[in-house]
XYZ file of C-alpha atoms in Angstrom:
585
model
C 53.013 -43.122 -40.722
C 50.564 -43.464 -37.815
C 48.042 -41.205 -39.510
C 47.907 -43.176 -42.720
C 45.872 -46.249 -41.574
C 43.307 -44.056 -39.797
C 42.938 -41.935 -42.909
C 42.463 -45.054 -45.004
C 39.667 -46.244 -42.726
C 37.787 -42.922 -43.161
C 38.125 -43.179 -46.926
C 36.876 -46.772 -46.823
C 33.772 -45.781 -44.841
C 33.007 -42.962 -47.214
C 33.341 -45.282 -50.212
C 31.085 -47.861 -48.507
C 28.316 -45.307 -47.874
C 28.505 -44.118 -51.473
C 28.175 -47.692 -52.723
C 25.106 -48.204 -50.505
C 23.483 -45.103 -51.973
C 24.287 -46.288 -55.500
C 22.880 -49.729 -54.749
C 19.621 -48.272 -53.435
C 19.261 -45.971 -56.428
C 20.615 -48.075 -59.261
C 17.124 -48.557 -60.700
C 16.402 -44.848 -60.620
C 17.182 -42.132 -63.084
C 20.026 -39.730 -62.138
C 17.485 -37.086 -61.192
C 15.578 -39.597 -59.084
C 18.797 -40.669 -57.311
C 19.577 -37.123 -56.284
C 16.029 -36.678 -55.077
C 16.158 -39.880 -53.018
C 19.401 -38.774 -51.275
C 17.841 -35.403 -50.419
C 14.674 -37.097 -49.140
C 16.760 -39.372 -46.868
C 18.599 -36.442 -45.357
C 15.363 -34.556 -44.890
C 13.682 -37.523 -43.224
C 16.640 -38.021 -40.880
C 16.345 -34.420 -39.663
C 12.578 -34.728 -39.514
C 12.692 -37.874 -37.351
C 14.863 -36.058 -34.834
C 12.262 -33.301 -34.622
C 9.381 -35.793 -34.451
C 10.774 -37.540 -31.393
C 10.768 -34.172 -29.633
C 7.269 -33.298 -30.835
C 5.660 -36.491 -29.522
C 6.872 -35.844 -26.006
C 5.954 -32.148 -26.094
C 2.981 -31.648 -23.701
C 2.025 -28.418 -25.471
C 1.062 -30.268 -28.647
C -2.639 -29.715 -29.163
C -4.556 -29.183 -32.339
C -8.040 -28.716 -33.654
C -10.045 -27.082 -36.386
C -13.257 -25.330 -37.292
C -15.103 -23.875 -34.304
C -13.494 -26.227 -31.804
C -11.153 -24.919 -29.114
C -7.480 -25.507 -29.795
C -4.407 -24.886 -27.669
C -1.540 -22.926 -29.136
C 1.322 -25.024 -30.491
C 4.792 -24.240 -31.742
C 3.807 -25.678 -35.121
C 2.265 -23.771 -37.946
C -0.927 -25.130 -39.462
C 0.881 -26.423 -42.556
C 4.131 -27.492 -40.886
C 4.707 -31.285 -41.049
C 4.790 -32.923 -37.621
C 5.187 -36.552 -38.691
C 5.862 -38.022 -42.125
C 6.035 -41.622 -43.254
C 5.219 -44.230 -45.881
C 2.032 -46.289 -45.512
C 0.107 -48.605 -47.758
C -3.400 -47.355 -48.519
C -5.563 -49.686 -50.591
C -2.490 -51.825 -51.418
C -0.500 -48.870 -52.813
C 2.383 -47.041 -51.150
C 1.666 -43.455 -50.167
C 3.678 -40.616 -48.735
C 1.618 -39.585 -45.682
C 2.102 -36.261 -43.881
C 0.529 -35.193 -40.586
C 0.188 -31.481 -39.802
C -1.660 -29.716 -37.022
C -4.866 -29.581 -39.096
C -4.934 -32.491 -41.524
C -3.562 -35.826 -42.725
C -2.455 -35.769 -46.367
C -1.453 -38.747 -48.499
C 0.051 -38.827 -51.987
C 0.734 -41.987 -54.044
C 4.408 -42.784 -54.599
C 5.064 -43.155 -58.334
C 8.130 -45.081 -59.641
C 10.742 -43.083 -61.582
C 12.625 -45.447 -63.877
C 13.674 -45.034 -67.521
C 11.469 -47.940 -68.564
C 8.466 -47.279 -66.323
C 5.224 -46.147 -67.867
C 4.461 -42.623 -66.712
C 0.875 -42.737 -65.539
C -0.942 -39.554 -64.756
C -0.152 -38.761 -61.138
C -3.032 -38.809 -58.737
C -3.625 -35.631 -56.837
C -3.035 -35.714 -53.118
C -5.929 -36.567 -50.824
C -6.494 -35.439 -47.277
C -8.838 -35.503 -44.317
C -9.211 -32.614 -41.899
C -8.431 -33.532 -38.312
C -11.545 -31.679 -37.185
C -13.481 -34.447 -38.996
C -11.508 -37.300 -37.365
C -13.101 -38.648 -34.188
C -10.997 -41.751 -33.441
C -7.667 -43.455 -34.184
C -7.046 -47.125 -33.434
C -4.172 -49.581 -33.836
C -5.028 -52.154 -36.486
C -4.159 -55.811 -35.744
C -4.939 -59.217 -37.194
C -6.322 -61.591 -34.582
C -7.440 -65.170 -34.737
C -10.955 -66.205 -33.810
C -11.556 -65.714 -30.095
C -8.352 -63.748 -29.516
C -9.037 -60.651 -27.420
C -5.593 -59.059 -27.155
C -2.352 -58.964 -29.099
C -2.213 -60.050 -32.705
C -0.150 -59.133 -35.725
C 0.340 -55.396 -36.169
C -1.008 -54.130 -39.486
C -0.973 -50.346 -39.015
C -3.382 -47.692 -37.750
C -6.934 -46.745 -38.736
C -8.478 -43.288 -38.773
C -12.229 -42.936 -38.220
C -13.695 -39.742 -39.581
C -17.056 -38.089 -40.173
C -18.177 -37.425 -43.731
C -21.140 -35.278 -44.721
C -23.475 -36.048 -47.600
C -26.354 -33.641 -47.765
C -27.809 -33.494 -44.264
C -26.534 -36.964 -43.374
C -23.358 -37.613 -41.416
C -21.697 -41.022 -41.719
C -18.589 -42.615 -40.267
C -15.793 -43.628 -42.659
C -12.334 -45.173 -42.230
C -8.822 -44.755 -43.630
C -6.448 -47.695 -43.142
C -2.765 -46.706 -42.944
C -0.908 -50.022 -43.197
C 2.656 -50.308 -41.907
C 4.269 -53.237 -40.057
C 6.743 -51.126 -38.058
C 5.689 -51.005 -34.396
C 7.837 -47.933 -33.629
C 6.543 -46.066 -36.672
C 2.879 -46.786 -35.845
C 3.375 -45.906 -32.179
C 4.702 -42.445 -33.053
C 1.767 -41.778 -35.383
C -0.799 -43.175 -32.945
C 0.416 -41.131 -29.964
C 0.694 -37.940 -31.998
C -2.780 -38.310 -33.480
C -4.317 -39.101 -30.083
C -2.674 -36.047 -28.575
C -3.992 -33.806 -31.331
C -7.526 -35.227 -31.117
C -7.559 -34.759 -27.346
C -7.094 -31.047 -28.020
C -10.681 -30.668 -29.272
C -12.238 -29.445 -26.061
C -15.874 -29.308 -27.207
C -16.015 -33.045 -27.784
C -17.652 -34.935 -24.901
C -15.786 -37.644 -23.011
C -18.496 -38.642 -20.541
C -22.239 -38.704 -21.205
C -25.350 -39.464 -19.188
C -27.679 -41.457 -21.453
C -31.431 -41.943 -20.904
C -33.225 -44.589 -22.985
C -37.010 -44.872 -23.130
C -37.622 -48.578 -23.881
C -41.315 -47.935 -24.632
C -40.654 -45.302 -27.283
C -42.445 -45.790 -30.628
C -42.083 -49.483 -31.555
C -40.067 -50.308 -28.414
C -36.874 -50.306 -30.468
C -35.018 -47.490 -28.688
C -32.742 -49.768 -26.637
C -31.836 -51.886 -29.667
C -31.152 -48.740 -31.722
C -28.753 -47.512 -29.057
C -26.909 -50.847 -28.726
C -26.600 -51.483 -32.470
C -25.940 -48.026 -33.910
C -24.929 -45.575 -31.192
C -22.953 -47.463 -28.529
C -20.285 -48.756 -30.999
C -19.627 -45.193 -32.218
C -19.375 -43.890 -28.647
C -16.903 -46.673 -27.850
C -14.771 -45.833 -30.895
C -14.640 -42.199 -29.793
C -13.603 -43.240 -26.242
C -16.784 -41.763 -24.758
C -17.844 -43.157 -21.395
C -21.635 -43.593 -21.318
C -23.597 -43.912 -18.084
C -26.822 -45.512 -19.341
C -30.189 -45.464 -17.576
C -33.148 -47.329 -19.085
C -36.170 -45.439 -17.777
C -38.863 -47.465 -16.049
C -41.690 -44.950 -15.848
C -42.720 -41.454 -16.832
C -40.754 -38.921 -14.791
C -37.880 -41.344 -14.084
C -35.316 -39.270 -16.004
C -36.585 -36.091 -14.334
C -36.103 -37.537 -10.849
C -32.532 -38.646 -11.658
C -31.555 -35.277 -13.134
C -32.694 -33.506 -9.977
C -30.183 -35.377 -7.812
C -27.296 -36.611 -9.986
C -23.840 -34.985 -9.997
C -23.825 -33.130 -13.307
C -20.132 -32.245 -12.993
C -19.309 -35.874 -13.823
C -20.643 -35.478 -17.370
C -19.983 -33.412 -20.474
C -23.538 -33.768 -21.767
C -26.846 -35.607 -21.532
C -28.274 -37.834 -24.272
C -31.901 -38.887 -24.712
C -32.834 -41.921 -26.826
C -36.555 -41.699 -27.473
C -39.354 -39.609 -28.929
C -40.465 -36.026 -28.391
C -42.043 -36.799 -25.016
C -38.792 -38.242 -23.692
C -36.786 -35.324 -25.082
C -39.163 -32.819 -23.462
C -38.855 -34.557 -20.090
C -35.041 -34.554 -20.161
C -34.909 -30.935 -21.374
C -37.321 -29.915 -18.617
C -35.213 -31.828 -16.091
C -31.983 -30.077 -17.155
C -33.585 -26.632 -16.989
C -35.388 -27.308 -13.723
C -32.116 -28.504 -12.186
C -30.454 -25.274 -13.358
C -33.131 -23.214 -11.569
C -32.727 -25.301 -8.410
C -28.937 -24.866 -8.418
C -29.340 -21.101 -8.952
C -31.957 -20.821 -6.217
C -34.571 -19.355 -8.556
C -38.178 -19.140 -7.424
C -40.168 -20.495 -10.376
C -43.088 -18.102 -10.360
C -44.831 -17.136 -13.587
C -42.467 -14.277 -14.562
C -39.107 -15.453 -13.263
C -35.935 -15.223 -15.351
C -34.645 -18.772 -15.975
C -30.934 -19.567 -16.134
C -29.345 -21.674 -18.845
C -28.927 -25.422 -18.487
C -25.476 -26.515 -17.326
C -25.030 -29.299 -19.913
C -25.840 -29.681 -23.631
C -28.515 -32.171 -24.669
C -28.079 -34.735 -27.436
C -31.083 -36.387 -29.093
C -31.075 -39.849 -30.668
C -34.387 -40.026 -32.599
C -36.366 -43.134 -31.700
C -39.960 -41.867 -31.685
C -42.837 -41.605 -34.118
C -42.382 -37.989 -35.266
C -39.144 -36.694 -33.628
C -39.847 -33.033 -34.418
C -37.108 -31.732 -32.097
C -34.470 -34.042 -33.593
C -35.504 -33.159 -37.150
C -35.447 -29.449 -36.328
C -31.891 -29.564 -35.013
C -30.392 -32.190 -37.376
C -32.553 -31.590 -40.448
C -33.113 -35.300 -40.845
C -34.342 -38.259 -38.852
C -31.169 -40.334 -38.951
C -29.641 -42.093 -35.936
C -26.001 -42.081 -37.109
C -26.229 -38.374 -38.018
C -27.464 -37.604 -34.514
C -24.711 -39.720 -32.921
C -21.998 -38.064 -35.038
C -23.186 -34.568 -34.063
C -22.838 -35.589 -30.414
C -19.399 -37.185 -30.907
C -18.018 -34.244 -32.891
C -19.302 -31.790 -30.289
C -21.222 -29.521 -32.669
C -23.574 -27.340 -30.633
C -26.624 -25.223 -31.295
C -28.383 -22.926 -28.839
C -32.187 -23.059 -28.954
C -35.070 -21.045 -27.594
C -37.278 -22.663 -24.967
C -40.781 -21.821 -23.755
C -41.914 -21.677 -20.148
C -45.506 -22.723 -19.457
C -47.031 -21.233 -16.301
C -50.482 -21.538 -14.778
C -51.933 -19.872 -11.691
C -48.659 -18.026 -11.119
C -46.412 -21.087 -11.042
C -44.210 -22.859 -13.582
C -45.819 -25.953 -15.089
C -42.883 -27.001 -17.268
C -40.357 -26.000 -19.901
C -40.891 -27.056 -23.504
C -40.625 -26.243 -27.192
C -44.215 -26.297 -28.485
C -47.847 -26.500 -27.419
C -51.226 -27.101 -29.059
C -54.688 -26.365 -27.678
C -58.005 -27.466 -29.173
C -57.768 -30.042 -31.957
C -54.130 -30.930 -31.185
C -54.787 -31.350 -27.469
C -57.985 -33.352 -27.846
C -56.458 -35.660 -30.462
C -53.611 -36.522 -28.097
C -55.998 -36.954 -25.176
C -58.047 -39.457 -27.156
C -54.929 -41.322 -28.291
C -53.707 -41.594 -24.688
C -56.962 -43.285 -23.711
C -56.281 -46.002 -26.313
C -52.630 -46.821 -25.612
C -53.451 -50.523 -25.928
C -53.561 -49.980 -29.702
C -50.395 -50.009 -31.866
C -48.908 -46.485 -32.169
C -49.739 -45.862 -35.845
C -53.274 -47.207 -35.518
C -53.799 -45.257 -32.291
C -52.772 -41.973 -33.933
C -54.961 -42.483 -37.010
C -57.935 -43.570 -34.884
C -57.646 -40.496 -32.665
C -57.255 -38.198 -35.685
C -60.289 -39.595 -37.502
C -62.450 -39.615 -34.375
C -61.537 -36.041 -33.445
C -62.154 -34.847 -37.013
C -65.531 -36.575 -37.026
C -66.458 -34.705 -33.844
C -64.739 -31.459 -34.769
C -65.800 -28.706 -32.354
C -64.413 -25.247 -31.669
C -63.071 -23.975 -28.348
C -64.389 -20.728 -26.905
C -61.368 -18.908 -25.518
C -59.656 -15.564 -25.041
C -56.277 -15.293 -26.747
C -53.869 -12.524 -25.750
C -50.344 -12.004 -27.037
C -47.438 -9.563 -27.333
C -45.960 -9.409 -30.812
C -42.265 -9.372 -31.584
C -40.753 -7.869 -34.732
C -37.657 -9.312 -36.404
C -35.484 -6.463 -35.101
C -36.829 -6.999 -31.600
C -36.085 -10.723 -31.908
C -32.427 -10.031 -32.675
C -32.105 -7.403 -29.947
C -33.857 -9.578 -27.360
C -31.690 -12.587 -28.160
C -28.483 -10.534 -28.032
C -29.385 -8.867 -24.744
C -30.308 -12.192 -23.203
C -27.006 -13.794 -24.207
C -25.010 -10.905 -22.680
C -27.075 -10.492 -19.530
C -25.494 -11.461 -16.236
C -27.692 -14.086 -14.626
C -27.264 -12.515 -11.182
C -28.373 -9.029 -12.177
C -32.064 -9.868 -12.006
C -34.237 -12.633 -10.611
C -37.358 -11.565 -12.486
C -38.153 -10.820 -16.095
C -41.078 -8.450 -15.766
C -43.184 -7.815 -18.823
C -42.488 -4.223 -19.897
C -45.240 -1.664 -19.539
C -44.567 -0.552 -23.121
C -45.418 -3.995 -24.449
C -49.021 -3.794 -25.602
C -51.245 -6.853 -25.378
C -53.488 -7.757 -28.285
C -56.571 -9.750 -27.387
C -58.885 -11.950 -29.445
C -62.079 -13.558 -28.139
C -63.834 -16.200 -30.221
C -64.140 -19.808 -31.343
C -60.914 -21.595 -32.334
C -60.465 -25.080 -33.711
C -56.762 -25.153 -32.862
C -54.119 -22.844 -31.369
C -50.394 -23.647 -31.752
C -47.492 -21.897 -30.016
C -44.026 -23.051 -31.158
C -40.493 -21.828 -30.436
C -38.848 -24.130 -32.995
C -39.836 -25.016 -36.602
C -41.015 -28.520 -35.591
C -39.844 -30.287 -38.749
C -40.941 -33.861 -39.335
C -41.598 -36.252 -42.189
C -45.305 -35.328 -42.226
C -44.474 -31.601 -42.334
C -41.133 -31.188 -44.157
C -41.409 -27.396 -44.058
C -42.286 -27.568 -40.382
C -45.406 -27.086 -38.311
C -44.136 -23.540 -37.745
C -42.016 -22.714 -40.811
C -41.824 -19.005 -39.984
C -39.730 -19.434 -36.851
C -36.185 -20.710 -36.220
C -34.315 -22.478 -33.457
C -32.938 -19.338 -31.817
C -34.525 -16.160 -33.167
C -35.920 -15.167 -29.766
C -39.590 -15.483 -30.717
C -42.466 -17.938 -31.026
C -44.898 -18.640 -33.831
C -48.552 -18.246 -32.866
C -50.945 -20.030 -35.263
C -54.638 -19.590 -34.477
C -57.099 -21.572 -36.596
C -60.549 -20.021 -36.318
C -63.877 -21.767 -36.598
C -64.610 -23.161 -40.065
C -66.100 -26.181 -41.775
C -64.605 -29.645 -41.452
C -63.707 -29.754 -45.146
C -61.799 -26.467 -44.987
C -59.967 -27.573 -41.856
C -58.911 -30.828 -43.552
C -57.602 -28.825 -46.523
C -55.469 -26.883 -44.061
C -54.097 -30.097 -42.509
C -53.280 -31.634 -45.897
C -51.127 -28.690 -46.873
C -48.601 -29.504 -44.134
C -47.288 -32.367 -46.257
C -47.069 -30.284 -49.441
C -45.198 -27.201 -50.578
C -48.333 -25.040 -50.495
C -48.773 -22.423 -47.800
C -50.818 -24.078 -45.066
C -51.760 -20.709 -43.583
C -53.236 -19.027 -46.677
C -56.820 -19.346 -45.444
C -59.105 -16.581 -44.264
C -59.834 -18.409 -40.992
C -56.123 -18.643 -39.976
C -54.044 -15.882 -38.435
C -50.345 -16.109 -37.620
C -48.195 -13.856 -35.451
C -44.577 -13.678 -34.323
C -44.828 -13.307 -30.564
C -42.800 -13.397 -27.363
C -45.644 -13.905 -24.881
C -49.034 -15.640 -25.168
C -51.868 -16.023 -22.675
C -54.750 -18.361 -23.447
C -57.844 -18.338 -21.230
C -60.552 -20.913 -22.102
C -64.159 -19.906 -21.564
C -65.558 -23.406 -22.062
C -64.523 -26.680 -20.561
C -63.142 -29.019 -23.241
C -64.113 -32.684 -23.254
C -62.545 -35.566 -25.105
C -63.928 -36.647 -28.443
C -65.159 -40.074 -27.353
C -67.243 -38.518 -24.539
C -69.506 -36.730 -27.030
C -72.968 -38.242 -27.304
C -74.708 -39.005 -30.548
C -76.986 -36.067 -29.862
C -73.991 -33.744 -29.798
C -72.667 -35.310 -32.999
C -75.829 -34.326 -34.813
C -75.623 -30.690 -33.625
C -74.156 -27.860 -35.647
C -70.387 -28.196 -35.158
C -69.663 -24.791 -36.671
C -71.112 -22.721 -33.826
C -71.460 -25.017 -30.808
C -68.417 -25.088 -28.523
C -67.558 -28.181 -26.501
C -68.977 -27.981 -22.994
C -68.004 -30.151 -20.029
C -68.048 -29.974 -16.252
C -64.678 -31.595 -15.796
C -62.903 -28.243 -15.392
C -59.690 -29.435 -17.133
C -58.363 -28.505 -20.547
C -56.164 -30.942 -22.516
C -52.919 -29.445 -23.863
C -50.447 -31.156 -26.177
C -47.048 -29.926 -24.950
C -44.192 -31.551 -26.876
C -46.230 -34.711 -27.422
C -47.152 -34.995 -23.714
C -50.712 -34.625 -22.475
C -51.090 -31.972 -19.775
C -54.440 -31.052 -18.247
C -54.550 -27.394 -17.206
C -57.471 -26.171 -15.049
C -57.230 -22.487 -16.039
C -55.362 -20.083 -18.282
C -51.847 -20.806 -19.479
C -49.083 -18.220 -19.877
C -46.375 -19.071 -22.451
C -43.141 -17.046 -22.706
C -40.095 -17.575 -24.896
C -36.557 -17.537 -23.457
C -33.814 -17.129 -26.089
C -30.766 -19.429 -26.070
C -31.874 -21.134 -22.859
C -30.773 -24.649 -23.855
C -27.858 -25.988 -25.907
C -28.365 -29.012 -28.154
C -25.771 -31.119 -29.919
C -26.445 -30.333 -33.589
C -26.827 -27.492 -36.071
C -29.429 -25.111 -37.453
C -31.227 -26.318 -40.578
C -33.897 -25.014 -42.881
C -36.042 -28.057 -43.538
C -36.062 -31.829 -43.347
C -34.609 -33.817 -46.234
C -36.984 -36.725 -45.845
C -39.799 -37.282 -48.315
C -43.211 -36.188 -47.051
C -45.360 -38.888 -45.468
C -49.059 -38.406 -46.034
C -51.558 -39.576 -43.456
C -53.720 -42.287 -44.984
C -56.801 -41.151 -43.091
C -56.996 -37.690 -44.738
């Protein structure tokens, strides 16, 4: 008799649980009721596993080319599952090691209208850069507030542009949201290529003096969302960033960011590479072997042309540049070394001698003018006084197969095996002596809005070679035709007076002393510009190196170094922006 009451209690509990199930499923079809019971059992087991997974320190995840730690979960194995409201509709949301998937929950009742089910949607975790708890706060309230759910911030690509988007997962359960938040944060922290601390240089004088505002309004909020600590320096003078990079502790940062134009980018790139040579104890003579920079460089375009940014991002777009930095996408690039009189002058990406150098020199002498007016004035004035340069041009060519071999050997070479990169005896120099209106040497395509195909369309970011473009002496009208073709789809080099070469070393030795266009007298202006070179006693030759004016007293040796610098970004073919024609030509 003692067993009977206890037995009755067990039967009563069983009947009670069955009634609860029937109550919860009374509006469902029989098939739906069975499904709901199975789902409940499955979720109960799943929650037990989830509690273990959140505390598991081995949980790391990633995707694409990013580093990812091994986990005990398969790529498609659910880690966390729950119900959230997305755009005011309930969704079944599943988190795996690689993506978040959500599917709308459709009612199953005998009287319900059977709408066509929406297909499941998802976002790859390699595209997610931040997760935040979503709360409703009153005006002026800084902390606390009513819990609404969690928000995912992810990067979406449209053409060449990258933009930030959000997914709001609404759920009022604090425990539920905490599990999802911690799990997502732990997975996102597994992407090791993404920077967490950056050294940022801002040139406040760049272009229209909007660089600082661009950073505060468009870049800083994205860095904050991605939990990136930014150590910001607003440069006060030319060479300020270079002096800081020589002495700062680089180990404190995961990368360096430059907000400015091509001149600012060139200074920071030179500073990173020069610091690498100092740390390696390299003697920077004319034929030394440089070592790679320790940190990647990110570029936020805030200049007038931004050829480096356009070459690596494919577009002049601030948010795209910021997203490349946040997501940690990286691209190795070739860099040139410029040496004179046996010593390194600087590192850079491109150089122009003749028309390009004299135009910049004239513009620098009129910096009191607005940037656009200054550039057009210098261009018109230099074209009006167009004169050739008498120089000796020597170079060593590089075939496509040699480019690939040279780049591969350089990437595999141990930095300590050799301190010098002697020019091989087998490499034969080719020499030209004559009058040249302009000579360009470029290691990157130099894309920009005024030249959507690039100033050097026949080279790439990391093919281990440079493009040599030598424009011989010709009439002013023919030279202007050549310049106009940069903004069109026509071949700008299909002229008899232009020769192009794929090279790995260039030496240019001027035989006349160049003077600036506004120093030419009226008597010179009336002389025959086709055969009379510019003569001056100043003894200095203006070079345009990455938008910076450098005056070199003698010959300049330019060599390419494959994969010497890493940039945040990717390799692109050409800029997406519409061509911008110069109004003066």
